[in-house]
Amino acid sequence: MNSAVVRNLLVRGMLAGLAAGLLAFGLAYLIGEPNVDAAISYEESHSHEHEMELVSRALQSTAGLATAVLVFGTAVGGIAALAFCFALGRIGRFSPRATAALLAGAAFATVYLVPSLKYPANPPAVGNPDTIGKRTTLYFLMIALTVLLAIGATILGRRLAGRLGNWNATIAAVIAFIAVITVAMVFLPAVNEVPDAFPATTLWQFRLASLGIQVLLWSSFGVIFGTLAERVLNPKPAAAPAPGTQAAAAH
């Protein structure tokens, strides 16, 4: 794949990520922000300290949320596009659309789903401010481990395919990934700073909303980018002019 094609796919990946981020922002605003407001109300009702807001809540829930989600979507779209360029043709004889869909699914699982099993999402108002650095480090460490182990499982599956066949090799690689990631989850420290009196319904709805936002982000990216990549890699031939048009042009 030459540099011009990679550059075109990178641009389209960022555009697809931006479009997916826009959809995710709409969902986050509709179903995520009400739970954030509920968590903040709980914190304010149980805290005797009232700090002055540097940024208003209205601005945080609109422009601030939109900026964060759109920047995130654009950035991961570009990274996913580069990963697509590397993966195309190396993970099987899949079309660009199928490769984009598989890549989006793998990204969702490794970047969000598996790490959230160990460190699930919590509303911003929940948690000890003094441990935010530790919690952030552990979460990103979990993401890095998941991504590296997923890459290792993919390599293992390819090496076993010649002896076991594609289906059995895939099963073996998945089992190996689950086993190693389970060990990692057991040995990594747990974090549970949700107050006992925190409303369980608010926490559940926030985590469900977080899951839905990520599903929408990655699924829409896979569809949009797959369509754009298909047009770059497999362009439709130009329609031949009708015979009558050619004759008229000759005269």
Short mmCIF file of C-alpha atoms in Angstrom, two decimals:
data_model
loop_
_atom_site.label_atom_id
_atom_site.label_comp_id
_atom_site.label_asym_id
_atom_site.label_seq_id
_atom_site.Cartn_x
_atom_site.Cartn_y
_atom_site.Cartn_z
CA MET A 1 0.00 0.00 0.00
CA ASN A 2 1.62 3.25 -1.15
CA SER A 3 1.88 6.42 0.90
CA ALA A 4 -0.80 8.26 -1.09
CA VAL A 5 -3.38 5.58 -0.33
CA VAL A 6 -2.37 5.50 3.34
CA ARG A 7 -2.73 9.27 3.51
CA ASN A 8 -6.18 9.13 1.92
CA LEU A 9 -7.29 6.42 4.34
CA LEU A 10 -5.89 8.37 7.29
CA VAL A 11 -7.91 11.45 6.33
CA ARG A 12 -11.05 9.38 5.82
CA GLY A 13 -10.48 7.61 9.12
CA MET A 14 -10.33 10.94 10.94
CA LEU A 15 -13.47 12.13 9.13
CA ALA A 16 -15.27 8.89 10.00
CA GLY A 17 -14.14 9.28 13.61
CA LEU A 18 -15.44 12.84 13.64
CA ALA A 19 -18.82 11.73 12.30
CA ALA A 20 -18.99 8.86 14.80
CA GLY A 21 -18.02 11.26 17.57
CA LEU A 22 -20.87 13.55 16.59
CA LEU A 23 -23.35 10.69 16.90
CA ALA A 24 -21.81 9.64 20.22
CA PHE A 25 -22.06 13.21 21.52
CA GLY A 26 -25.78 13.29 20.77
CA LEU A 27 -26.32 10.05 22.68
CA ALA A 28 -24.07 11.14 25.56
CA TYR A 29 -25.99 14.39 25.92
CA LEU A 30 -29.36 12.64 25.90
CA ILE A 31 -28.72 9.66 28.17
CA GLY A 32 -25.39 10.32 29.88
CA GLU A 33 -25.63 13.88 31.17
CA PRO A 34 -28.79 13.34 33.27
CA ASN A 35 -26.94 10.68 35.26
CA VAL A 36 -23.94 12.98 35.70
CA ASP A 37 -26.29 15.66 37.04
CA ALA A 38 -27.79 13.14 39.46
CA ALA A 39 -24.33 12.13 40.70
CA ILE A 40 -23.31 15.78 41.19
CA SER A 41 -26.53 16.45 43.11
CA TYR A 42 -25.76 13.49 45.38
CA GLU A 43 -22.23 14.78 46.00
CA GLU A 44 -23.43 18.29 46.79
CA SER A 45 -26.06 17.02 49.20
CA HIS A 46 -23.47 14.97 51.12
CA SER A 47 -20.62 17.46 51.11
CA HIS A 48 -20.14 20.47 53.35
CA GLU A 49 -17.55 22.02 51.03
CA HIS A 50 -18.78 24.15 48.14
CA GLU A 51 -16.14 25.14 45.62
CA MET A 52 -16.62 27.88 43.06
CA GLU A 53 -17.13 26.51 39.55
CA LEU A 54 -14.46 27.65 37.10
CA VAL A 55 -16.60 26.37 34.21
CA SER A 56 -20.37 26.33 34.46
CA ARG A 57 -22.20 23.00 34.38
CA ALA A 58 -24.17 24.13 31.33
CA LEU A 59 -20.94 24.73 29.40
CA GLN A 60 -19.45 21.43 30.57
CA SER A 61 -22.48 19.44 29.38
CA THR A 62 -22.59 21.07 25.93
CA ALA A 63 -19.46 22.63 24.45
CA GLY A 64 -17.12 20.83 26.82
CA LEU A 65 -18.67 17.43 26.18
CA ALA A 66 -18.80 18.03 22.42
CA THR A 67 -15.14 19.07 22.28
CA ALA A 68 -13.99 16.04 24.26
CA VAL A 69 -16.02 13.50 22.28
CA LEU A 70 -15.22 14.98 18.85
CA VAL A 71 -11.50 15.24 19.56
CA PHE A 72 -11.49 11.68 20.90
CA GLY A 73 -13.43 10.38 17.89
CA THR A 74 -11.12 12.13 15.40
CA ALA A 75 -7.97 10.91 17.15
CA VAL A 76 -9.02 7.26 17.46
CA GLY A 77 -10.35 7.40 13.90
CA GLY A 78 -6.90 8.30 12.62
CA ILE A 79 -5.22 5.62 14.73
CA ALA A 80 -7.76 3.02 13.63
CA ALA A 81 -7.21 3.98 9.98
CA LEU A 82 -3.47 3.33 10.33
CA ALA A 83 -4.22 0.01 12.02
CA PHE A 84 -6.57 -0.78 9.12
CA CYS A 85 -3.76 -0.15 6.62
CA PHE A 86 -1.59 -2.65 8.48
CA ALA A 87 -4.31 -5.26 9.02
CA LEU A 88 -5.82 -5.28 5.51
CA GLY A 89 -4.91 -8.58 3.88
CA ARG A 90 -2.97 -9.81 6.92
CA ILE A 91 -5.87 -11.13 9.02
CA GLY A 92 -7.64 -12.96 6.21
CA ARG A 93 -9.15 -12.38 2.82
CA PHE A 94 -11.69 -9.87 3.98
CA SER A 95 -13.04 -6.95 1.99
CA PRO A 96 -12.22 -3.40 3.17
CA ARG A 97 -15.70 -3.08 4.71
CA ALA A 98 -15.39 -6.39 6.56
CA THR A 99 -11.88 -5.50 7.74
CA ALA A 100 -13.10 -2.13 9.02
CA ALA A 101 -15.98 -3.82 10.86
CA LEU A 102 -13.65 -6.39 12.47
CA LEU A 103 -11.18 -3.68 13.42
CA ALA A 104 -13.91 -1.53 14.99
CA GLY A 105 -15.20 -4.51 16.97
CA ALA A 106 -11.70 -5.39 18.17
CA ALA A 107 -11.03 -1.76 19.13
CA PHE A 108 -14.28 -1.58 21.11
CA ALA A 109 -13.42 -4.78 22.97
CA THR A 110 -9.80 -3.92 23.75
CA VAL A 111 -10.08 -0.19 24.40
CA TYR A 112 -13.34 -0.19 26.35
CA LEU A 113 -15.16 -3.46 27.04
CA VAL A 114 -12.41 -5.61 28.58
CA PRO A 115 -10.78 -2.80 30.65
CA SER A 116 -14.22 -1.79 31.96
CA LEU A 117 -14.71 -5.28 33.39
CA LYS A 118 -11.87 -4.51 35.81
CA TYR A 119 -12.35 -0.76 36.15
CA PRO A 120 -15.95 0.11 35.26
CA ALA A 121 -16.97 3.66 34.45
CA ASN A 122 -18.09 5.86 37.32
CA PRO A 123 -19.81 9.27 37.27
CA PRO A 124 -17.33 12.19 37.52
CA ALA A 125 -18.57 13.12 41.01
CA VAL A 126 -17.80 9.64 42.41
CA GLY A 127 -14.36 8.82 43.78
CA ASN A 128 -11.63 10.25 45.97
CA PRO A 129 -9.93 13.25 44.27
CA ASP A 130 -6.64 12.28 45.91
CA THR A 131 -6.50 8.95 44.04
CA ILE A 132 -7.44 10.18 40.57
CA GLY A 133 -3.83 9.87 39.36
CA LYS A 134 -3.58 6.27 40.57
CA ARG A 135 -6.95 5.34 39.11
CA THR A 136 -6.09 6.90 35.74
CA THR A 137 -2.75 5.08 35.62
CA LEU A 138 -4.34 1.73 36.42
CA TYR A 139 -7.04 2.22 33.80
CA PHE A 140 -4.58 3.07 31.02
CA LEU A 141 -2.35 0.20 32.12
CA MET A 142 -5.33 -2.11 31.73
CA ILE A 143 -5.99 -0.75 28.24
CA ALA A 144 -2.33 -1.20 27.24
CA LEU A 145 -2.27 -4.78 28.55
CA THR A 146 -5.48 -5.62 26.73
CA VAL A 147 -4.25 -4.22 23.42
CA LEU A 148 -0.88 -5.97 23.68
CA LEU A 149 -2.47 -9.28 24.63
CA ALA A 150 -4.97 -8.97 21.76
CA ILE A 151 -2.08 -8.43 19.33
CA GLY A 152 -0.28 -11.41 20.83
CA ALA A 153 -3.39 -13.57 20.52
CA THR A 154 -3.73 -12.56 16.85
CA ILE A 155 -0.12 -13.55 16.17
CA LEU A 156 -0.63 -16.83 18.03
CA GLY A 157 -3.74 -17.60 16.01
CA ARG A 158 -1.93 -17.03 12.72
CA ARG A 159 0.94 -19.30 13.74
CA LEU A 160 -1.39 -22.09 14.84
CA ALA A 161 -3.59 -21.85 11.74
CA GLY A 162 -1.28 -24.02 9.66
CA ARG A 163 -1.46 -26.91 12.13
CA LEU A 164 -4.93 -26.57 13.63
CA GLY A 165 -6.90 -24.85 10.88
CA ASN A 166 -8.34 -21.35 11.05
CA TRP A 167 -11.33 -22.19 13.25
CA ASN A 168 -9.44 -24.20 15.89
CA ALA A 169 -6.55 -21.73 15.87
CA THR A 170 -8.95 -18.84 16.50
CA ILE A 171 -10.57 -20.68 19.42
CA ALA A 172 -7.16 -21.47 20.91
CA ALA A 173 -6.03 -17.85 20.59
CA VAL A 174 -9.23 -16.56 22.22
CA ILE A 175 -8.89 -19.01 25.11
CA ALA A 176 -5.26 -17.96 25.61
CA PHE A 177 -6.26 -14.28 25.59
CA ILE A 178 -9.04 -14.85 28.15
CA ALA A 179 -6.74 -16.86 30.41
CA VAL A 180 -3.92 -14.30 30.45
CA ILE A 181 -6.21 -11.26 30.78
CA THR A 182 -8.00 -12.97 33.68
CA VAL A 183 -4.68 -13.43 35.49
CA ALA A 184 -3.84 -9.78 34.87
CA MET A 185 -7.20 -8.69 36.29
CA VAL A 186 -6.66 -10.80 39.40
CA PHE A 187 -3.25 -9.32 40.17
CA LEU A 188 -4.01 -5.69 39.32
CA PRO A 189 -5.27 -3.75 42.38
CA ALA A 190 -9.00 -3.24 42.68
CA VAL A 191 -10.55 0.21 42.92
CA ASN A 192 -13.92 0.66 44.62
CA GLU A 193 -14.58 4.20 45.80
CA VAL A 194 -18.32 4.34 45.22
CA PRO A 195 -20.01 5.36 48.50
CA ASP A 196 -22.27 2.71 50.01
CA ALA A 197 -25.18 5.14 50.02
CA PHE A 198 -24.76 6.13 46.38
CA PRO A 199 -27.95 5.37 44.40
CA ALA A 200 -27.47 2.04 42.66
CA THR A 201 -29.90 3.00 39.89
CA THR A 202 -27.90 6.12 38.99
CA LEU A 203 -24.65 4.14 38.92
CA TRP A 204 -26.17 1.38 36.76
CA GLN A 205 -27.74 3.83 34.33
CA PHE A 206 -24.48 5.76 33.99
CA ARG A 207 -22.50 2.63 33.21
CA LEU A 208 -25.17 1.43 30.78
CA ALA A 209 -25.10 4.83 29.06
CA SER A 210 -21.32 4.67 28.87
CA LEU A 211 -21.54 1.25 27.22
CA GLY A 212 -24.16 2.47 24.74
CA ILE A 213 -22.07 5.51 23.78
CA GLN A 214 -19.03 3.37 23.07
CA VAL A 215 -21.08 0.85 21.08
CA LEU A 216 -22.50 3.65 18.94
CA LEU A 217 -19.10 5.29 18.48
CA TRP A 218 -17.29 2.18 17.28
CA SER A 219 -20.13 0.63 15.29
CA SER A 220 -20.81 3.86 13.40
CA PHE A 221 -17.09 4.32 12.79
CA GLY A 222 -16.82 0.81 11.38
CA VAL A 223 -19.72 1.39 8.97
CA ILE A 224 -18.68 4.88 7.87
CA PHE A 225 -14.98 4.17 7.51
CA GLY A 226 -15.62 0.84 5.81
CA THR A 227 -17.72 2.59 3.17
CA LEU A 228 -15.11 5.32 2.63
CA ALA A 229 -12.23 2.82 2.51
CA GLU A 230 -14.10 0.67 -0.02
CA ARG A 231 -14.38 3.67 -2.33
CA VAL A 232 -10.65 4.37 -2.07
CA LEU A 233 -9.44 0.80 -2.51
CA ASN A 234 -12.09 -0.50 -4.91
CA PRO A 235 -13.27 2.51 -6.93
CA LYS A 236 -16.12 1.92 -9.32
CA PRO A 237 -15.07 2.11 -12.98
CA ALA A 238 -16.34 5.10 -14.88
CA ALA A 239 -19.44 4.36 -16.92
CA ALA A 240 -18.72 3.99 -20.63
CA PRO A 241 -20.46 6.56 -22.83
CA ALA A 242 -23.38 5.36 -24.92
CA PRO A 243 -22.60 4.45 -28.56
CA GLY A 244 -24.80 7.28 -29.83
CA THR A 245 -22.87 9.78 -27.76
CA GLN A 246 -19.55 8.59 -29.18
CA ALA A 247 -20.85 8.88 -32.74
CA ALA A 248 -22.13 12.39 -32.13
CA ALA A 249 -18.80 13.41 -30.63
CA ALA A 250 -16.96 12.05 -33.67
CA HIS A 251 -18.99 14.30 -35.99
#
